[in-house]
PDB file of C-alpha atoms in Angstrom:
ATOM      1  CA  UNK A 568     -18.992  77.926   6.004  1.00 65.00           C
ATOM      2  CA  UNK A 569     -17.212  77.264   2.771  1.00 67.00           C
ATOM      3  CA  UNK A 570     -18.696  79.294  -0.069  1.00 91.00           C
ATOM      4  CA  UNK A 571     -16.407  78.371  -2.960  1.00 94.00           C
ATOM      5  CA  UNK A 572     -15.133  74.827  -2.820  1.00 94.00           C
ATOM      6  CA  UNK A 573     -12.459  73.326  -5.007  1.00 95.00           C
ATOM      7  CA  UNK A 574     -11.683  69.654  -5.349  1.00 90.00           C
ATOM      8  CA  UNK A 575      -9.212  68.195  -5.164  1.00 91.00           C
ATOM      9  CA  UNK A 576      -6.851  70.531  -3.345  1.00 92.00           C
ATOM     10  CA  UNK A 577      -3.870  68.746  -4.857  1.00 94.00           C
ATOM     11  CA  UNK A 578      -3.868  66.944  -8.167  1.00 96.00           C
ATOM     12  CA  UNK A 579      -1.049  65.014  -9.766  1.00 96.00           C
ATOM     13  CA  UNK A 580      -1.270  63.964 -13.392  1.00 95.00           C
ATOM     14  CA  UNK A 581       1.036  62.657 -16.028  1.00 95.00           C
ATOM     15  CA  UNK A 582       2.209  64.523 -19.067  1.00 96.00           C
ATOM     16  CA  UNK A 583      -0.536  64.327 -21.681  1.00 95.00           C
ATOM     17  CA  UNK A 584      -3.108  62.658 -19.406  1.00 96.00           C
ATOM     18  CA  UNK A 585      -6.407  64.563 -19.277  1.00 96.00           C
ATOM     19  CA  UNK A 586      -7.367  66.012 -15.930  1.00 96.00           C
ATOM     20  CA  UNK A 587     -10.483  67.718 -14.574  1.00 97.00           C
ATOM     21  CA  UNK A 588     -10.616  70.175 -11.718  1.00 97.00           C
ATOM     22  CA  UNK A 589     -13.860  70.902  -9.916  1.00 97.00           C
ATOM     23  CA  UNK A 590     -15.370  74.018  -8.387  1.00 97.00           C
ATOM     24  CA  UNK A 591     -18.667  74.454  -6.600  1.00 97.00           C
ATOM     25  CA  UNK A 592     -20.315  77.410  -4.921  1.00 97.00           C
ATOM     26  CA  UNK A 593     -23.060  77.959  -2.381  1.00 95.00           C
ATOM     27  CA  UNK A 594     -23.476  81.662  -3.132  1.00 93.00           C
ATOM     28  CA  UNK A 595     -25.816  81.281  -6.105  1.00 94.00           C
ATOM     29  CA  UNK A 596     -23.636  83.706  -8.030  1.00 94.00           C
ATOM     30  CA  UNK A 597     -24.128  84.234 -11.730  1.00 94.00           C
ATOM     31  CA  UNK A 598     -20.472  84.333 -12.666  1.00 94.00           C
ATOM     32  CA  UNK A 599     -17.781  81.731 -12.198  1.00 95.00           C
ATOM     33  CA  UNK A 600     -14.145  82.256 -13.150  1.00 94.00           C
ATOM     34  CA  UNK A 601     -11.080  80.095 -13.608  1.00 96.00           C
ATOM     35  CA  UNK A 602      -7.629  81.537 -13.020  1.00 95.00           C
ATOM     36  CA  UNK A 603      -4.173  80.047 -13.446  1.00 95.00           C
ATOM     37  CA  UNK A 604      -1.591  81.226 -10.952  1.00 92.00           C
ATOM     38  CA  UNK A 605       2.054  80.283 -11.227  1.00 91.00           C
ATOM     39  CA  UNK A 606       4.485  80.737  -8.389  1.00 84.00           C
ATOM     40  CA  UNK A 607       4.906  84.369  -7.263  1.00 78.00           C
ATOM     41  CA  UNK A 608       2.764  85.649 -10.133  1.00 84.00           C
ATOM     42  CA  UNK A 609      -0.617  87.317 -10.393  1.00 86.00           C
ATOM     43  CA  UNK A 610      -3.600  85.131 -11.192  1.00 90.00           C
ATOM     44  CA  UNK A 611      -4.226  84.946 -14.914  1.00 91.00           C
ATOM     45  CA  UNK A 612      -7.834  84.722 -16.028  1.00 90.00           C
ATOM     46  CA  UNK A 613      -8.468  81.767 -18.319  1.00 94.00           C
ATOM     47  CA  UNK A 614     -12.212  82.143 -18.863  1.00 92.00           C
ATOM     48  CA  UNK A 615     -15.476  82.840 -17.133  1.00 92.00           C
ATOM     49  CA  UNK A 616     -19.104  81.870 -17.319  1.00 94.00           C
ATOM     50  CA  UNK A 617     -21.912  84.349 -16.947  1.00 93.00           C
ATOM     51  CA  UNK A 618     -24.754  81.954 -16.261  1.00 93.00           C
ATOM     52  CA  UNK A 619     -24.413  79.586 -19.243  1.00 93.00           C
ATOM     53  CA  UNK A 620     -22.558  82.040 -21.452  1.00 92.00           C
ATOM     54  CA  UNK A 621     -18.921  81.037 -21.841  1.00 92.00           C
ATOM     55  CA  UNK A 622     -16.274  83.734 -22.311  1.00 90.00           C
ATOM     56  CA  UNK A 623     -12.769  82.669 -23.224  1.00 89.00           C
ATOM     57  CA  UNK A 624      -9.791  84.981 -22.799  1.00 86.00           C
ATOM     58  CA  UNK A 625      -8.035  85.532 -26.117  1.00 83.00           C
ATOM     59  CA  UNK A 626      -4.735  84.035 -24.994  1.00 88.00           C
ATOM     60  CA  UNK A 627      -6.121  80.955 -23.233  1.00 93.00           C
ATOM     61  CA  UNK A 628      -4.710  77.858 -24.952  1.00 93.00           C
ATOM     62  CA  UNK A 629      -7.134  75.454 -26.629  1.00 93.00           C
ATOM     63  CA  UNK A 630      -5.832  72.805 -24.255  1.00 95.00           C
ATOM     64  CA  UNK A 631      -8.024  74.359 -21.570  1.00 96.00           C
ATOM     65  CA  UNK A 632     -11.755  73.841 -21.639  1.00 95.00           C
ATOM     66  CA  UNK A 633     -14.546  74.446 -19.185  1.00 96.00           C
ATOM     67  CA  UNK A 634     -18.028  73.195 -18.426  1.00 96.00           C
ATOM     68  CA  UNK A 635     -20.766  74.614 -16.255  1.00 97.00           C
ATOM     69  CA  UNK A 636     -23.603  72.091 -16.009  1.00 96.00           C
ATOM     70  CA  UNK A 637     -25.556  74.169 -13.497  1.00 95.00           C
ATOM     71  CA  UNK A 638     -25.297  77.308 -11.383  1.00 95.00           C
ATOM     72  CA  UNK A 639     -23.368  75.628  -8.604  1.00 96.00           C
ATOM     73  CA  UNK A 640     -20.685  73.712 -10.465  1.00 97.00           C
ATOM     74  CA  UNK A 641     -17.949  74.571 -12.903  1.00 97.00           C
ATOM     75  CA  UNK A 642     -15.199  72.321 -14.222  1.00 97.00           C
ATOM     76  CA  UNK A 643     -11.809  72.991 -15.739  1.00 97.00           C
ATOM     77  CA  UNK A 644     -10.649  70.350 -18.202  1.00 97.00           C
ATOM     78  CA  UNK A 645      -7.049  70.211 -19.315  1.00 97.00           C
ATOM     79  CA  UNK A 646      -7.008  67.934 -22.321  1.00 96.00           C
ATOM     80  CA  UNK A 647      -3.290  67.234 -22.608  1.00 96.00           C
ATOM     81  CA  UNK A 648      -1.380  68.713 -19.687  1.00 96.00           C
ATOM     82  CA  UNK A 649       2.150  69.831 -20.332  1.00 95.00           C
ATOM     83  CA  UNK A 650       4.872  70.565 -17.815  1.00 95.00           C
ATOM     84  CA  UNK A 651       4.136  74.258 -18.244  1.00 95.00           C
ATOM     85  CA  UNK A 652       0.583  73.759 -17.017  1.00 96.00           C
ATOM     86  CA  UNK A 653       1.750  72.955 -13.510  1.00 96.00           C
ATOM     87  CA  UNK A 654       0.261  75.737 -11.410  1.00 96.00           C
ATOM     88  CA  UNK A 655      -2.347  76.668  -8.839  1.00 94.00           C
ATOM     89  CA  UNK A 656      -5.798  76.877 -10.377  1.00 96.00           C
ATOM     90  CA  UNK A 657      -8.172  79.250  -8.665  1.00 95.00           C
ATOM     91  CA  UNK A 658     -11.917  79.296  -9.026  1.00 96.00           C
ATOM     92  CA  UNK A 659     -13.832  82.451  -8.169  1.00 94.00           C
ATOM     93  CA  UNK A 660     -17.417  83.627  -8.268  1.00 94.00           C
ATOM     94  CA  UNK A 661     -19.170  86.967  -8.369  1.00 91.00           C
ATOM     95  CA  UNK A 662     -22.799  87.980  -8.260  1.00 90.00           C
ATOM     96  CA  UNK A 663     -22.470  89.768 -11.569  1.00 85.00           C
ATOM     97  CA  UNK A 664     -19.727  90.822 -13.947  1.00 79.00           C
ATOM     98  CA  UNK A 665     -17.132  93.515 -13.634  1.00 66.00           C
ATOM     99  CA  UNK A 666     -17.588  95.656 -10.595  1.00 66.00           C
ATOM    100  CA  UNK A 667     -18.686  92.917  -8.249  1.00 77.00           C
ATOM    101  CA  UNK A 668     -16.379  91.475  -5.651  1.00 84.00           C
ATOM    102  CA  UNK A 669     -14.967  88.081  -6.514  1.00 89.00           C
ATOM    103  CA  UNK A 670     -14.929  85.297  -3.950  1.00 91.00           C
ATOM    104  CA  UNK A 671     -12.149  82.786  -4.346  1.00 92.00           C
ATOM    105  CA  UNK A 672     -11.833  79.126  -3.568  1.00 93.00           C
ATOM    106  CA  UNK A 673      -8.730  77.679  -1.903  1.00 91.00           C
ATOM    107  CA  UNK A 674      -7.300  76.533  -5.210  1.00 93.00           C
ATOM    108  CA  UNK A 675      -6.132  73.258  -6.676  1.00 95.00           C
ATOM    109  CA  UNK A 676      -2.417  72.760  -7.039  1.00 94.00           C
ATOM    110  CA  UNK A 677      -1.707  70.781 -10.187  1.00 96.00           C
ATOM    111  CA  UNK A 678       1.521  68.864 -10.605  1.00 96.00           C
ATOM    112  CA  UNK A 679       2.422  67.403 -13.992  1.00 96.00           C
ATOM    113  CA  UNK A 680       4.930  64.562 -13.998  1.00 94.00           C
TER     114      UNK A 680
ATOM    115  CA  UNK B 971      -6.085  98.799 -22.331  1.00 66.00           C
ATOM    116  CA  UNK B 972      -6.342  98.602 -18.581  1.00 72.00           C
ATOM    117  CA  UNK B 973      -3.199  97.918 -16.548  1.00 86.00           C
ATOM    118  CA  UNK B 974      -2.467  97.596 -12.848  1.00 92.00           C
ATOM    119  CA  UNK B 975       1.032  98.223 -11.543  1.00 93.00           C
ATOM    120  CA  UNK B 976       2.439  97.313  -8.155  1.00 95.00           C
ATOM    121  CA  UNK B 977       5.983  98.604  -8.035  1.00 94.00           C
ATOM    122  CA  UNK B 978       6.995  96.974  -4.746  1.00 95.00           C
ATOM    123  CA  UNK B 979       7.550  93.219  -5.184  1.00 94.00           C
ATOM    124  CA  UNK B 980       8.492  92.759  -1.530  1.00 96.00           C
ATOM    125  CA  UNK B 981       8.053  94.756   1.652  1.00 97.00           C
ATOM    126  CA  UNK B 982       8.532  94.183   5.334  1.00 97.00           C
ATOM    127  CA  UNK B 983       7.243  95.934   8.435  1.00 97.00           C
ATOM    128  CA  UNK B 984       7.749  95.555  12.140  1.00 98.00           C
ATOM    129  CA  UNK B 985       4.836  94.242  14.106  1.00 97.00           C
ATOM    130  CA  UNK B 986       2.543  97.064  15.330  1.00 97.00           C
ATOM    131  CA  UNK B 987       3.940  99.493  12.785  1.00 97.00           C
ATOM    132  CA  UNK B 988       2.193 100.982   9.755  1.00 98.00           C
ATOM    133  CA  UNK B 989       2.957 100.080   6.161  1.00 98.00           C
ATOM    134  CA  UNK B 990       1.671 101.393   2.841  1.00 98.00           C
ATOM    135  CA  UNK B 991       1.509  99.321  -0.331  1.00 98.00           C
ATOM    136  CA  UNK B 992       1.318 101.205  -3.585  1.00 97.00           C
ATOM    137  CA  UNK B 993      -0.753 100.561  -6.677  1.00 97.00           C
ATOM    138  CA  UNK B 994      -1.295 102.547  -9.838  1.00 96.00           C
ATOM    139  CA  UNK B 995      -3.587 101.797 -12.701  1.00 94.00           C
ATOM    140  CA  UNK B 996      -4.342 103.040 -16.143  1.00 91.00           C
ATOM    141  CA  UNK B 997      -7.773 103.268 -17.686  1.00 87.00           C
ATOM    142  CA  UNK B 998      -9.920 105.483 -19.840  1.00 86.00           C
ATOM    143  CA  UNK B 999     -13.063 104.339 -18.067  1.00 84.00           C
ATOM    144  CA  UNK B1000     -14.851 106.617 -15.634  1.00 82.00           C
ATOM    145  CA  UNK B1001     -16.812 104.029 -13.692  1.00 84.00           C
ATOM    146  CA  UNK B1002     -14.814 101.230 -12.106  1.00 88.00           C
ATOM    147  CA  UNK B1003     -13.971  99.520  -8.852  1.00 90.00           C
ATOM    148  CA  UNK B1004     -10.637  98.934  -7.188  1.00 93.00           C
ATOM    149  CA  UNK B1005      -9.818  96.119  -4.824  1.00 94.00           C
ATOM    150  CA  UNK B1006      -7.092  94.895  -2.562  1.00 96.00           C
ATOM    151  CA  UNK B1007      -6.931  91.141  -2.119  1.00 95.00           C
ATOM    152  CA  UNK B1008      -4.805  89.258   0.364  1.00 95.00           C
ATOM    153  CA  UNK B1009      -3.373  85.837  -0.330  1.00 91.00           C
ATOM    154  CA  UNK B1010      -1.787  84.295   2.802  1.00 89.00           C
ATOM    155  CA  UNK B1011       0.636  81.386   2.586  1.00 83.00           C
ATOM    156  CA  UNK B1012      -2.375  79.022   2.726  1.00 71.00           C
ATOM    157  CA  UNK B1013      -3.178  80.478  -0.716  1.00 67.00           C
ATOM    158  CA  UNK B1014      -6.871  81.327  -0.405  1.00 83.00           C
ATOM    159  CA  UNK B1015      -7.435  84.790  -1.798  1.00 89.00           C
ATOM    160  CA  UNK B1016      -9.665  87.002   0.299  1.00 91.00           C
ATOM    161  CA  UNK B1017     -10.949  90.522  -0.200  1.00 92.00           C
ATOM    162  CA  UNK B1018      -9.389  93.132   2.071  1.00 95.00           C
ATOM    163  CA  UNK B1019     -11.075  96.294   0.891  1.00 95.00           C
ATOM    164  CA  UNK B1020     -12.733  97.803  -2.150  1.00 93.00           C
ATOM    165  CA  UNK B1021     -13.302 101.307  -3.470  1.00 93.00           C
ATOM    166  CA  UNK B1022     -15.873 102.626  -5.906  1.00 89.00           C
ATOM    167  CA  UNK B1023     -14.332 105.128  -8.299  1.00 88.00           C
ATOM    168  CA  UNK B1024     -17.298 107.497  -8.055  1.00 87.00           C
ATOM    169  CA  UNK B1025     -16.851 107.848  -4.284  1.00 86.00           C
ATOM    170  CA  UNK B1026     -14.389 110.456  -3.125  1.00 84.00           C
ATOM    171  CA  UNK B1027     -14.288 109.159   0.412  1.00 90.00           C
ATOM    172  CA  UNK B1028     -11.529 106.648   1.014  1.00 93.00           C
ATOM    173  CA  UNK B1029     -12.681 103.194   2.057  1.00 92.00           C
ATOM    174  CA  UNK B1030     -11.753 101.899   5.506  1.00 93.00           C
ATOM    175  CA  UNK B1031     -12.023  98.438   7.030  1.00 92.00           C
ATOM    176  CA  UNK B1032     -10.716  98.300  10.582  1.00 95.00           C
ATOM    177  CA  UNK B1033      -6.896  98.490  10.336  1.00 97.00           C
ATOM    178  CA  UNK B1034      -6.980  98.711   6.543  1.00 97.00           C
ATOM    179  CA  UNK B1035      -7.564 101.913   4.652  1.00 97.00           C
ATOM    180  CA  UNK B1036      -6.936 103.173   1.160  1.00 97.00           C
ATOM    181  CA  UNK B1037      -5.685 106.419  -0.283  1.00 96.00           C
ATOM    182  CA  UNK B1038      -7.563 106.750  -3.557  1.00 95.00           C
ATOM    183  CA  UNK B1039      -6.315 109.506  -5.844  1.00 94.00           C
ATOM    184  CA  UNK B1040      -8.474 109.312  -8.941  1.00 92.00           C
ATOM    185  CA  UNK B1041      -6.703 111.992 -10.927  1.00 92.00           C
ATOM    186  CA  UNK B1042      -3.350 110.377 -10.276  1.00 94.00           C
ATOM    187  CA  UNK B1043      -4.823 106.875 -10.810  1.00 93.00           C
ATOM    188  CA  UNK B1044      -3.330 105.765  -7.546  1.00 95.00           C
ATOM    189  CA  UNK B1045      -4.803 103.359  -5.013  1.00 95.00           C
ATOM    190  CA  UNK B1046      -2.539 102.620  -2.065  1.00 97.00           C
ATOM    191  CA  UNK B1047      -3.314 100.363   0.886  1.00 98.00           C
ATOM    192  CA  UNK B1048      -2.362 101.368   4.419  1.00 98.00           C
ATOM    193  CA  UNK B1049      -2.157  98.704   7.089  1.00 98.00           C
ATOM    194  CA  UNK B1050      -2.053 100.109  10.608  1.00 97.00           C
ATOM    195  CA  UNK B1051      -0.879  98.238  13.703  1.00 97.00           C
ATOM    196  CA  UNK B1052       0.534  95.432  11.549  1.00 97.00           C
ATOM    197  CA  UNK B1053       0.018  91.908  12.864  1.00 97.00           C
ATOM    198  CA  UNK B1054       1.854  88.689  12.132  1.00 95.00           C
ATOM    199  CA  UNK B1055      -1.269  87.413  10.384  1.00 94.00           C
ATOM    200  CA  UNK B1056      -0.952  90.198   7.853  1.00 96.00           C
ATOM    201  CA  UNK B1057       1.992  88.392   6.288  1.00 96.00           C
ATOM    202  CA  UNK B1058       0.770  87.573   2.803  1.00 95.00           C
ATOM    203  CA  UNK B1059       0.865  88.466  -0.851  1.00 94.00           C
ATOM    204  CA  UNK B1060      -1.293  91.504  -1.553  1.00 96.00           C
ATOM    205  CA  UNK B1061      -2.821  92.018  -4.971  1.00 95.00           C
ATOM    206  CA  UNK B1062      -4.311  95.235  -6.227  1.00 96.00           C
ATOM    207  CA  UNK B1063      -7.120  94.657  -8.708  1.00 93.00           C
ATOM    208  CA  UNK B1064      -9.204  96.759 -11.028  1.00 88.00           C
ATOM    209  CA  UNK B1065     -12.584  95.970 -12.490  1.00 86.00           C
ATOM    210  CA  UNK B1066     -14.826  97.492 -15.103  1.00 79.00           C
ATOM    211  CA  UNK B1067     -17.447  95.965 -17.356  1.00 68.00           C
ATOM    212  CA  UNK B1068     -16.517  92.416 -18.147  1.00 68.00           C
ATOM    213  CA  UNK B1069     -12.888  92.630 -17.179  1.00 75.00           C
ATOM    214  CA  UNK B1070     -10.967  92.073 -13.989  1.00 81.00           C
ATOM    215  CA  UNK B1071      -7.238  92.877 -13.801  1.00 87.00           C
ATOM    216  CA  UNK B1072      -4.724  91.961 -11.125  1.00 91.00           C
ATOM    217  CA  UNK B1073      -1.410  93.594 -10.388  1.00 93.00           C
ATOM    218  CA  UNK B1074       1.687  91.454  -9.954  1.00 91.00           C
ATOM    219  CA  UNK B1075       1.455  91.549  -6.182  1.00 94.00           C
ATOM    220  CA  UNK B1076       3.466  92.730  -3.190  1.00 96.00           C
ATOM    221  CA  UNK B1077       4.793  90.191  -0.757  1.00 95.00           C
ATOM    222  CA  UNK B1078       4.477  91.640   2.740  1.00 97.00           C
ATOM    223  CA  UNK B1079       6.308  90.171   5.718  1.00 97.00           C
ATOM    224  CA  UNK B1080       5.479  91.297   9.221  1.00 97.00           C
ATOM    225  CA  UNK B1081       8.508  90.924  11.459  1.00 97.00           C
ATOM    226  CA  UNK B1082       7.980  90.085  15.137  1.00 95.00           C
TER     227      UNK B1082
END
């Protein structure tokens, strides 16, 4: 059974056109993360939510925003996608912060035309 | 600052053989966890094995085991009896407090 679900799996957008990626979880975990992963690179953490508390990584561009309306759902909003934002976006969850295992979704591959 | 280093960008192994992937890390923390994640070509990242820093005993999960050397800050992954399904990118990761760090990954190919 899927535990971390990401929709859509593939997303195509135009340069500068806002796009929203979705993540949901059935694990009832407190923490949800968004990572950006470019080809052949390690995932790069963009931000995470601990419950409703939002934590932004220092080098995450302002172009990236996130919303967590409830425990199960978390959204990644890219306000004005640039060509450099084309990547795989991974959502992950963990029961708590830090030492807990993270469970990853299958990712959404974003293409920017 | 915490860092995770995987010095082997690519490796290959013959099917049924054993391979070891290396990982080193740097931290001043005393309490932390280490992880190996596998990312197959389908791209979903899954946990392979994890190790608590306060445990001296090396973690084992079926064909996967680690060699954790705390003093040397080394955390290598040994895959025994390699299978074609082990072909994937393997990421070493380190976690403490609010932070989670990935290494740059090792691409492992199992050759039939």
